Tab-separated table of C-alpha atoms and ligand atoms in Angstrom:
chain	number	residue	atom	x	y	z
A	1196	UNK	CA	-10.135	-22.113	-2.034
A	1197	UNK	CA	-11.591	-22.546	2.378
A	1198	UNK	CA	-8.732	-24.112	3.852
A	1199	UNK	CA	-7.840	-24.371	1.416
A	1200	UNK	CA	-3.983	-26.376	1.357
A	1201	UNK	CA	-0.754	-26.313	-0.380
A	1202	UNK	CA	2.422	-28.745	0.263
A	1203	UNK	CA	4.759	-28.665	-3.028
A	1204	UNK	CA	7.918	-27.495	-1.696
A	1205	UNK	CA	10.147	-24.909	-3.997
A	1206	UNK	CA	12.558	-27.601	-6.520
A	1207	UNK	CA	15.696	-28.647	-5.145
A	1208	UNK	CA	17.423	-28.439	-8.388
A	1209	UNK	CA	16.281	-24.840	-8.694
A	1210	UNK	CA	18.362	-21.773	-6.607
A	1211	UNK	CA	15.461	-20.746	-4.419
A	1212	UNK	CA	16.510	-18.402	-1.895
A	1213	UNK	CA	13.220	-18.505	0.545
A	1214	UNK	CA	9.585	-18.852	-0.746
A	1215	UNK	CA	7.848	-15.806	-0.024
A	1216	UNK	CA	3.796	-15.011	0.397
A	1217	UNK	CA	2.198	-11.594	-0.962
A	1218	UNK	CA	-1.118	-10.575	-0.521
A	1219	UNK	CA	-2.642	-8.010	-1.966
A	1220	UNK	CA	0.482	-8.699	-4.380
A	1221	UNK	CA	-1.255	-7.890	-8.077
A	1222	UNK	CA	-2.010	-4.031	-6.372
A	1223	UNK	CA	0.084	-0.589	-6.306
A	1224	UNK	CA	2.551	-1.800	-3.690
A	1225	UNK	CA	2.614	-5.659	-3.757
A	1226	UNK	CA	3.263	-5.995	-7.708
A	1227	UNK	CA	6.049	-3.615	-6.624
A	1228	UNK	CA	7.364	-5.727	-4.534
A	1229	UNK	CA	6.838	-9.013	-6.262
A	1230	UNK	CA	8.724	-8.467	-9.147
A	1231	UNK	CA	11.531	-6.816	-6.663
A	1232	UNK	CA	11.508	-10.627	-4.502
A	1233	UNK	CA	11.257	-12.243	-7.835
A	1234	UNK	CA	14.123	-10.273	-8.895
A	1235	UNK	CA	15.999	-11.171	-5.745
A	1236	UNK	CA	15.929	-15.149	-6.353
A	1237	UNK	CA	12.958	-15.623	-4.386
A	1238	UNK	CA	9.838	-17.519	-5.390
A	1239	UNK	CA	7.058	-15.918	-4.565
A	1240	UNK	CA	2.805	-16.607	-4.024
A	1241	UNK	CA	0.799	-13.792	-4.662
A	1242	UNK	CA	-2.985	-14.809	-3.034
A	1243	UNK	CA	-5.669	-11.537	-4.399
A	1244	UNK	CA	-8.752	-11.010	-4.835
A	1245	UNK	CA	-8.670	-8.946	-7.562
A	1246	UNK	CA	-11.559	-6.316	-5.954
A	1247	UNK	CA	-8.882	-3.341	-6.507
A	1248	UNK	CA	-5.903	-5.421	-7.883
A	1249	UNK	CA	-5.332	-5.635	-11.482
A	1250	UNK	CA	-3.940	-8.725	-13.711
A	1251	UNK	CA	-2.224	-6.112	-15.605
A	1252	UNK	CA	0.133	-5.441	-12.681
A	1253	UNK	CA	1.722	-8.854	-12.726
A	1254	UNK	CA	1.526	-9.625	-16.518
A	1255	UNK	CA	4.967	-8.961	-16.741
A	1256	UNK	CA	5.948	-11.296	-13.881
A	1257	UNK	CA	4.900	-14.371	-15.922
A	1258	UNK	CA	8.031	-14.249	-17.306
A	1259	UNK	CA	9.840	-16.119	-14.099
A	1260	UNK	CA	9.089	-19.542	-13.561
A	1261	UNK	CA	9.310	-18.684	-9.320
A	1262	UNK	CA	6.193	-16.663	-9.547
A	1263	UNK	CA	2.959	-18.235	-8.813
A	1264	UNK	CA	-0.954	-15.681	-8.715
A	1265	UNK	CA	-3.585	-17.554	-6.474
A	1266	UNK	CA	-7.139	-15.993	-6.420
A	1267	UNK	CA	-8.340	-15.752	-3.046
A	1268	UNK	CA	-9.450	-13.880	-0.760
A	1269	UNK	CA	-8.044	-14.012	2.315
A	1270	UNK	CA	-11.272	-13.081	4.649
A	1271	UNK	CA	-10.785	-17.041	4.348
A	1272	UNK	CA	-7.851	-19.571	5.772
A	1273	UNK	CA	-5.543	-20.929	3.367
A	1274	UNK	CA	-2.703	-23.570	3.983
A	1275	UNK	CA	0.528	-22.538	1.806
A	1276	UNK	CA	4.305	-23.863	2.976
A	1277	UNK	CA	6.228	-20.806	2.843
A	1278	UNK	CA	8.654	-19.011	5.244
A	1279	UNK	CA	8.001	-14.980	5.119
A	1280	UNK	CA	4.122	-13.442	4.587
A	1281	UNK	CA	4.079	-9.914	3.449
A	1282	UNK	CA	0.409	-8.208	4.333
A	1283	UNK	CA	-0.884	-6.329	1.814
A	1284	UNK	CA	-4.383	-7.393	0.723
A	1285	UNK	CA	-7.112	-4.243	1.961
A	1286	UNK	CA	-8.218	-1.760	-0.406
A	1287	UNK	CA	-6.047	1.566	0.436
A	1288	UNK	CA	-7.707	3.897	-1.257
A	1289	UNK	CA	-10.852	6.074	0.687
A	1290	UNK	CA	-13.571	5.058	-1.656
A	1291	UNK	CA	-12.427	2.202	-2.385
A	1292	UNK	CA	-12.284	0.470	1.619
A	1293	UNK	CA	-15.685	2.868	1.409
A	1294	UNK	CA	-17.581	1.058	-1.045
A	1295	UNK	CA	-17.925	-2.177	0.820
A	1296	UNK	CA	-17.004	-1.166	4.552
A	1297	UNK	CA	-17.851	-4.365	6.138
A	1298	UNK	CA	-15.366	-6.281	3.465
A	1299	UNK	CA	-12.638	-4.031	4.195
A	1300	UNK	CA	-12.677	-4.955	8.562
A	1301	UNK	CA	-13.269	-8.071	7.705
A	1302	UNK	CA	-10.147	-8.184	5.559
A	1303	UNK	CA	-7.843	-6.421	8.137
A	1304	UNK	CA	-9.216	-8.087	11.042
A	1305	UNK	CA	-10.267	-11.864	9.873
A	1306	UNK	CA	-8.024	-11.829	6.599
A	1307	UNK	CA	-4.812	-11.148	8.957
A	1308	UNK	CA	-6.122	-13.566	12.267
A	1309	UNK	CA	-5.844	-16.292	9.143
A	1310	UNK	CA	-2.394	-15.246	7.703
A	1311	UNK	CA	-0.963	-14.746	11.539
A	1312	UNK	CA	-2.588	-18.803	12.019
A	1313	UNK	CA	-1.008	-19.448	9.458
A	1314	UNK	CA	2.404	-17.890	10.045
A	1315	UNK	CA	2.416	-19.943	13.754
A	1316	UNK	CA	1.751	-23.158	11.566
A	1317	UNK	CA	4.233	-22.397	9.553
A	1318	UNK	CA	6.737	-20.813	11.321
A	1319	UNK	CA	7.078	-17.636	8.428
A	1320	UNK	CA	7.860	-14.867	9.561
A	1321	UNK	CA	5.518	-12.149	9.085
A	1322	UNK	CA	5.042	-8.341	7.567
A	1323	UNK	CA	1.777	-6.171	8.018
A	1324	UNK	CA	0.734	-3.072	5.400
A	1325	UNK	CA	0.134	-1.020	8.594
A	1326	UNK	CA	-1.462	3.166	7.767
A	1327	UNK	CA	-0.212	6.422	8.946
A	1328	UNK	CA	-4.364	5.992	9.294
A	1329	UNK	CA	-3.982	5.316	12.464
A	1330	UNK	CA	-3.260	8.369	13.629
A	1331	UNK	CA	-6.751	9.909	12.443
A	1332	UNK	CA	-6.408	13.454	11.967
A	1333	UNK	CA	-4.155	13.778	14.583
A	1334	UNK	CA	-3.314	16.109	17.413
A	1335	UNK	CA	0.644	15.519	17.363
A	1336	UNK	CA	2.988	16.145	14.509
A	1337	UNK	CA	4.837	15.079	12.763
A	1338	UNK	CA	3.597	11.612	13.748
A	1339	UNK	CA	5.783	9.481	15.863
A	1340	UNK	CA	5.143	6.071	16.349
A	1341	UNK	CA	4.668	6.142	20.066
A	1342	UNK	CA	1.268	8.597	18.842
A	1343	UNK	CA	-1.618	6.624	19.988
A	1344	UNK	CA	-4.311	8.552	17.348
A	1345	UNK	CA	-7.124	10.329	17.463
A	1346	UNK	CA	-9.502	8.200	15.238
A	1347	UNK	CA	-13.087	8.159	14.507
A	1348	UNK	CA	-14.742	4.863	15.772
A	1349	UNK	CA	-17.661	4.650	13.725
A	1350	UNK	CA	-17.058	7.592	10.806
A	1351	UNK	CA	-16.466	6.578	6.957
A	1352	UNK	CA	-12.909	6.318	7.482
A	1353	UNK	CA	-13.298	3.881	10.455
A	1354	UNK	CA	-13.985	0.432	8.746
A	1355	UNK	CA	-10.206	1.514	7.538
A	1356	UNK	CA	-8.657	3.042	10.452
A	1357	UNK	CA	-10.177	0.717	13.222
A	1358	UNK	CA	-9.164	-2.360	11.013
A	1359	UNK	CA	-5.626	-1.525	10.806
A	1360	UNK	CA	-5.331	-0.899	14.294
A	1361	UNK	CA	-7.118	-4.256	15.622
A	1362	UNK	CA	-4.752	-5.874	12.255
A	1363	UNK	CA	-1.698	-4.281	14.879
A	1364	UNK	CA	-3.041	-5.773	18.199
A	1365	UNK	CA	-3.918	-9.695	16.629
A	1366	UNK	CA	-0.249	-9.269	15.207
A	1367	UNK	CA	1.765	-8.437	18.491
A	1368	UNK	CA	-0.726	-10.963	20.770
A	1369	UNK	CA	0.140	-13.829	18.106
A	1370	UNK	CA	3.466	-12.143	18.726
A	1371	UNK	CA	3.303	-12.452	22.911
A	1372	UNK	CA	1.693	-15.413	22.948
A	1373	UNK	CA	2.417	-17.867	20.402
A	1374	UNK	CA	6.295	-16.212	19.163
A	1375	UNK	CA	5.140	-15.398	15.945
A	1376	UNK	CA	7.794	-13.173	14.055
A	1377	UNK	CA	6.713	-9.720	13.089
A	1378	UNK	CA	6.763	-6.590	11.394
A	1379	UNK	CA	5.047	-3.743	11.020
A	1380	UNK	CA	5.062	-0.539	9.140
A	1381	UNK	CA	3.216	2.257	9.214
A	1382	UNK	CA	2.642	3.657	5.786
A	1383	UNK	CA	2.203	7.402	4.814
A	1384	UNK	CA	0.712	8.101	1.012
A	1385	UNK	CA	2.586	6.686	-0.973
A	1386	UNK	CA	2.470	7.005	-5.010
A	1387	UNK	CA	3.977	5.615	-8.310
A	1388	UNK	CA	2.849	3.797	-11.520
A	1389	UNK	CA	0.812	1.136	-11.558
A	1390	UNK	CA	-1.851	2.783	-9.552
A	1391	UNK	CA	-5.440	2.629	-10.834
A	1392	UNK	CA	-6.287	5.447	-13.132
A	1393	UNK	CA	-9.224	5.574	-10.938
A	1394	UNK	CA	-8.029	4.759	-7.280
A	1395	UNK	CA	-9.637	7.686	-6.375
A	1396	UNK	CA	-6.515	8.924	-4.236
A	1397	UNK	CA	-5.438	12.120	-5.077
A	1398	UNK	CA	-2.065	12.073	-6.796
A	1399	UNK	CA	-3.455	9.286	-9.585
A	1400	UNK	CA	-6.440	11.528	-9.690
A	1401	UNK	CA	-5.275	14.681	-10.412
A	1402	UNK	CA	-2.513	13.601	-13.012
A	1403	UNK	CA	-5.308	11.819	-14.390
A	1404	UNK	CA	-7.493	14.707	-15.026
A	1405	UNK	CA	-4.383	17.203	-16.002
A	1406	UNK	CA	-3.371	15.080	-18.792
A	1407	UNK	CA	-7.293	14.415	-19.926
A	1408	UNK	CA	-7.611	18.298	-20.088
A	1409	UNK	CA	-10.108	17.947	-16.768
A	1410	UNK	CA	-10.883	19.736	-13.853
A	1411	UNK	CA	-8.786	18.936	-11.023
A	1412	UNK	CA	-10.537	18.569	-7.765
A	1413	UNK	CA	-9.447	20.087	-4.715
A	1414	UNK	CA	-11.120	18.489	-2.071
A	1415	UNK	CA	-12.020	21.709	0.791
A	1416	UNK	CA	-9.566	24.209	0.532
A	1417	UNK	CA	-6.655	22.553	0.133
A	1418	UNK	CA	-4.385	23.528	2.895
A	1419	UNK	CA	-4.980	20.025	4.750
A	1420	UNK	CA	-1.726	18.452	3.900
A	1421	UNK	CA	-0.002	14.982	2.985
A	1422	UNK	CA	4.120	13.738	2.834
A	1423	UNK	CA	3.891	12.036	-0.422
A	1424	UNK	CA	6.557	9.120	-0.949
A	1425	UNK	CA	7.718	7.661	-3.784
A	1426	UNK	CA	6.706	3.855	-4.096
A	1427	UNK	CA	10.433	2.273	-4.651
A	1428	UNK	CA	11.780	4.208	-1.655
A	1429	UNK	CA	8.909	3.083	0.206
A	1430	UNK	CA	9.563	-1.536	-0.971
A	1431	UNK	CA	12.990	-0.448	-0.237
A	1432	UNK	CA	11.809	-0.175	3.003
A	1433	UNK	CA	9.563	-2.904	4.013
A	1434	UNK	CA	12.732	-5.219	2.051
A	1435	UNK	CA	15.348	-3.375	5.238
A	1436	UNK	CA	12.644	-4.018	7.801
A	1437	UNK	CA	11.927	-7.751	6.782
A	1438	UNK	CA	15.405	-8.367	6.914
A	1439	UNK	CA	15.770	-6.901	10.336
A	1440	UNK	CA	17.033	-8.413	13.659
A	1441	UNK	CA	13.401	-10.575	14.787
A	1442	UNK	CA	13.280	-8.096	17.935
A	1443	UNK	CA	12.847	-5.040	15.364
A	1444	UNK	CA	9.020	-5.767	15.420
A	1445	UNK	CA	8.339	-2.054	14.703
A	1446	UNK	CA	5.653	-0.249	13.983
A	1447	UNK	CA	7.804	2.003	12.021
A	1448	UNK	CA	6.650	4.847	10.186
A	1449	UNK	CA	8.001	4.807	6.417
A	1450	UNK	CA	6.818	7.670	4.678
A	1451	UNK	CA	8.686	10.962	3.191
A	1452	UNK	CA	8.531	13.860	5.790
A	1453	UNK	CA	8.393	16.784	2.510
A	1454	UNK	CA	5.163	17.634	3.359
A	1455	UNK	CA	2.898	19.747	0.748
A	1456	UNK	CA	-0.258	21.327	1.309
A	1457	UNK	CA	-2.804	19.894	-1.298
A	1458	UNK	CA	-3.395	23.351	-2.894
A	1459	UNK	CA	0.519	22.621	-3.651
A	1460	UNK	CA	0.227	19.073	-5.277
A	1461	UNK	CA	-2.175	20.875	-8.230
A	1462	UNK	CA	0.388	23.305	-8.803
A	1463	UNK	CA	2.791	20.774	-9.429
A	1464	UNK	CA	1.006	18.598	-11.354
A	1465	UNK	CA	-0.364	21.373	-13.450
A	1466	UNK	CA	3.174	22.758	-13.942
A	1467	UNK	CA	4.735	19.264	-14.593
A	1468	UNK	CA	2.802	18.350	-17.612
A	1469	UNK	CA	1.943	21.359	-18.597
A	1470	UNK	CA	-1.497	21.103	-18.358
A	1471	UNK	CA	-4.741	23.649	-19.162
A	1472	UNK	CA	-6.611	22.063	-16.288
A	1473	UNK	CA	-8.086	24.956	-14.166
A	1474	UNK	CA	-8.591	23.389	-10.202
A	1475	UNK	CA	-12.496	23.323	-8.533
A	1476	UNK	CA	-13.692	22.736	-5.439
A	1477	UNK	CA	-15.656	20.056	-4.171
A	1478	UNK	CA	-16.262	19.272	-0.559
A	1479	UNK	CA	-14.225	18.555	2.323
A	1480	UNK	CA	-14.907	14.648	3.162
A	1481	UNK	CA	-15.966	14.028	6.945
A	1482	UNK	CA	-13.569	12.971	8.804
A	1483	UNK	CA	-10.299	13.569	6.378
A	1484	UNK	CA	-7.503	14.257	8.346
A	1485	UNK	CA	-6.043	18.145	8.804
A	1486	UNK	CA	-2.052	17.232	8.840
A	1487	UNK	CA	0.154	14.524	7.832
A	1488	UNK	CA	3.660	14.266	8.035
A	1489	UNK	CA	5.940	10.881	9.547
A	1490	UNK	CA	8.687	11.241	11.880
A	1491	UNK	CA	11.126	8.922	10.438
A	1492	UNK	CA	13.906	9.128	13.240
A	1493	UNK	CA	13.408	5.512	13.770
A	1494	UNK	CA	13.372	3.808	10.147
A	1495	UNK	CA	16.651	6.316	9.898
A	1496	UNK	CA	18.014	4.817	13.079
A	1497	UNK	CA	16.847	1.057	12.544
A	1498	UNK	CA	16.947	0.365	8.989
A	1499	UNK	CA	19.245	3.044	7.764
A	1500	UNK	CA	16.263	4.011	5.493
A	1501	UNK	CA	15.253	7.748	4.327
A	1502	UNK	CA	13.836	8.426	1.197
A	1503	UNK	CA	15.721	9.023	-1.799
A	1504	UNK	CA	12.906	10.408	-3.924
A	1505	UNK	CA	11.666	14.444	-3.692
A	1506	UNK	CA	7.831	14.973	-4.916
A	1507	UNK	CA	8.914	16.445	-8.205
A	1508	UNK	CA	10.836	13.825	-9.816
A	1509	UNK	CA	8.221	10.875	-8.421
A	1510	UNK	CA	5.694	13.153	-10.044
A	1511	UNK	CA	7.059	13.103	-13.396
A	1512	UNK	CA	7.400	9.571	-13.237
A	1513	UNK	CA	4.081	8.893	-12.267
A	1514	UNK	CA	3.205	11.445	-15.265
A	1515	UNK	CA	4.900	9.445	-18.186
A	1516	UNK	CA	3.248	6.287	-16.367
A	1517	UNK	CA	-0.286	7.765	-16.539
A	1518	UNK	CA	0.535	9.320	-20.150
A	1519	UNK	CA	2.235	5.816	-21.695
A	1520	UNK	CA	-1.372	4.485	-20.229
A	1521	UNK	CA	-4.066	6.787	-21.670
A	1522	UNK	CA	-1.878	6.979	-24.896
A	1523	UNK	CA	-2.853	2.907	-25.348
A	1524	UNK	CA	-6.243	2.840	-23.656
A	1525	UNK	CA	-6.980	6.019	-26.745
A	1526	UNK	CA	-5.323	3.608	-29.758
A	1527	UNK	CA	-6.993	0.929	-28.694
A	1528	UNK	CA	-10.527	3.243	-29.083
A	1529	UNK	CA	-9.401	4.142	-32.000
A	1530	UNK	CA	-8.250	0.413	-33.821
A	1531	UNK	CA	-10.818	-0.807	-36.812
A	1532	UNK	CA	-12.788	-3.958	-35.411
B	1681	NAD	P1	-4.339	-1.257	-3.597
B	1681	NAD	O1	-5.632	-1.668	-3.702
B	1681	NAD	O2	-3.834	-0.724	-4.970
B	1681	NAD	O3	-3.643	-2.520	-3.041
B	1681	NAD	C1	-4.726	-4.143	-2.434
B	1681	NAD	C2	-4.469	-5.026	-3.525
B	1681	NAD	O4	-4.821	-6.133	-2.303
B	1681	NAD	C3	-5.818	-5.262	-4.073
B	1681	NAD	O5	-4.786	-6.211	-5.350
B	1681	NAD	C4	-6.731	-6.505	-3.721
B	1681	NAD	O6	-7.393	-6.152	-4.867
B	1681	NAD	C5	-5.970	-6.635	-2.796
B	1681	NAD	N1	-7.192	-7.579	-2.117
B	1681	NAD	C6	-7.875	-6.507	-1.192
B	1681	NAD	N2	-8.741	-7.039	-0.624
B	1681	NAD	C7	-8.375	-8.822	-1.060
B	1681	NAD	C8	-8.685	-9.842	-0.016
B	1681	NAD	N3	-9.828	-9.285	0.876
B	1681	NAD	N4	-8.402	-10.604	-0.268
B	1681	NAD	C9	-7.355	-11.114	-1.023
B	1681	NAD	N5	-7.046	-9.546	-1.805
B	1681	NAD	C10	-7.366	-8.798	-1.448
B	1681	NAD	O7	-3.948	-0.483	-2.874
B	1681	NAD	P2	-2.367	-0.769	-2.084
B	1681	NAD	O8	-2.367	0.884	-2.207
B	1681	NAD	O9	-1.456	-0.726	-3.082
B	1681	NAD	O10	-1.758	-0.782	-0.718
B	1681	NAD	C11	-1.736	-2.157	-0.370
B	1681	NAD	C12	-0.967	-2.298	1.314
B	1681	NAD	O11	-0.812	-0.603	1.498
B	1681	NAD	C13	-2.827	-2.174	1.711
B	1681	NAD	O12	-2.914	-2.922	2.884
B	1681	NAD	C14	-2.692	-0.621	2.685
B	1681	NAD	O13	-3.684	-0.466	3.709
B	1681	NAD	C15	-1.278	-0.724	2.618
B	1681	NAD	N6	-0.904	0.928	2.260
B	1681	NAD	C16	-0.971	1.113	1.156
B	1681	NAD	C17	-0.633	3.136	1.754
B	1681	NAD	C18	-0.343	3.597	0.013
B	1681	NAD	O14	-0.404	5.041	0.136
B	1681	NAD	N7	-0.186	3.183	-0.963
B	1681	NAD	C19	-0.893	3.717	2.807
B	1681	NAD	C20	-0.915	2.783	3.977
B	1681	NAD	C21	-1.215	1.616	3.471
B	1682	UDP	N1	-8.077	14.657	-2.277
B	1682	UDP	C1	-8.483	15.601	-2.891
B	1682	UDP	N2	-8.665	15.537	-4.462
B	1682	UDP	C2	-8.814	14.784	-5.097
B	1682	UDP	C3	-8.485	13.668	-4.197
B	1682	UDP	C4	-8.626	13.156	-2.450
B	1682	UDP	O1	-8.435	17.161	-3.330
B	1682	UDP	O2	-9.547	14.233	-5.980
B	1682	UDP	C5	-7.483	15.160	-0.971
B	1682	UDP	C6	-8.500	14.518	-0.071
B	1682	UDP	O3	-9.288	15.144	0.404
B	1682	UDP	C7	-7.462	14.184	1.490
B	1682	UDP	C8	-5.754	14.292	0.276
B	1682	UDP	O4	-6.311	15.192	-1.104
B	1682	UDP	O5	-7.198	15.896	2.179
B	1682	UDP	C9	-5.267	12.954	0.381
B	1682	UDP	O6	-6.250	11.726	0.094
B	1682	UDP	P1	-6.072	10.152	-0.484
B	1682	UDP	O7	-7.233	9.901	-0.809
B	1682	UDP	O8	-5.514	10.728	-1.511
B	1682	UDP	O9	-5.366	9.986	0.768
B	1682	UDP	P2	-5.925	10.299	2.178
B	1682	UDP	O10	-6.897	10.506	2.248
B	1682	UDP	O11	-6.075	8.661	2.521
B	1682	UDP	O12	-4.085	10.047	2.783
């Protein structure tokens, strides 16, 4: 797909609103975004290299004749005729982004560069999925967008944290120098259906462990905190930011300000699943942030956005998803061949 070119516009007979590119569209967040955009009548092109994304996440979207999937790595340039770009391509789970840290940095930096070039050529508005990790292990709490962060430039998380920071730099420089319309969100820990059971992040780990009756693995003493946002709330924030006036570039924090210790999360998962799993302690990973909570004043003032799904409701929906998924795979194993 190196330098691939595609100029086929939407057919004039169809009532298409916009032609939208979603990179990382087969991932957890990307698949929800594609679904919402298609439902709103847009034409959606999903680009994914399927490194962490799954075909089953987008299988049900094949019913839309306005949906197209291109298997492509954003580290290589691509040319497409599009009106808007959402850049979500990048592994988000620490074990996944640390598996090939050089590829992670390339995805963040070279991938963003390629998409910004495309946006400049096509005069397309471009959205970047940045992260609360740009604040690192924060000294300011809760985190406001004006805080510059506390990031280790060469630790195990750096490929992701510094990659995403550099991507923000590139977005702002393309905006200043080439007039590209940019939208940057800093996403705080988000969970929900379509996370991989082997994703490695805390919510999916705890739910899958609880449902299987396996030990629940708390890293460290479990006193570190995170703020967990349900996927539907987050995607609503994406849409609002993309539709906002061009003067609002971001970065804008999106996340649920409810703050929980990891120990409290484990207790809630055990209670909601009725599991008899026991809690075990594993060493705390290097550079694991101690506390994290978004200040969402900017999103509330500028976008009228605030999360509506609390942790126990969101966990209950996510538990139902994993329960069904695990039962399906059990049924497959038991089917006679
Ligand atoms: P995910 O791993 O489920 O999805 C990432 C998708 O990008 C996958 O489909 C993967 O195959 C694809 N991808 C990775 N590298 C690629 C490349 N070089 N070229 C093309 N496709 C590539 O993760 P997610 O949770 O859906 O995260 C999506 C985006 O949101 C990421 O950019 C992530 O950094 C950001 N983000 C997510 C969270 C969260 O809590 N979910 C928090 C902060 C930021
Ligand atoms: N964590 C944990 N057990 C797990 C997975 C993660 O205790 O099985 C902890 C992890 O050390 C971190 C928090 O949960 O303190 C959130 O981890 P996650 O990987 O979900 O996201 P991130 O660290 O990137 O915020």
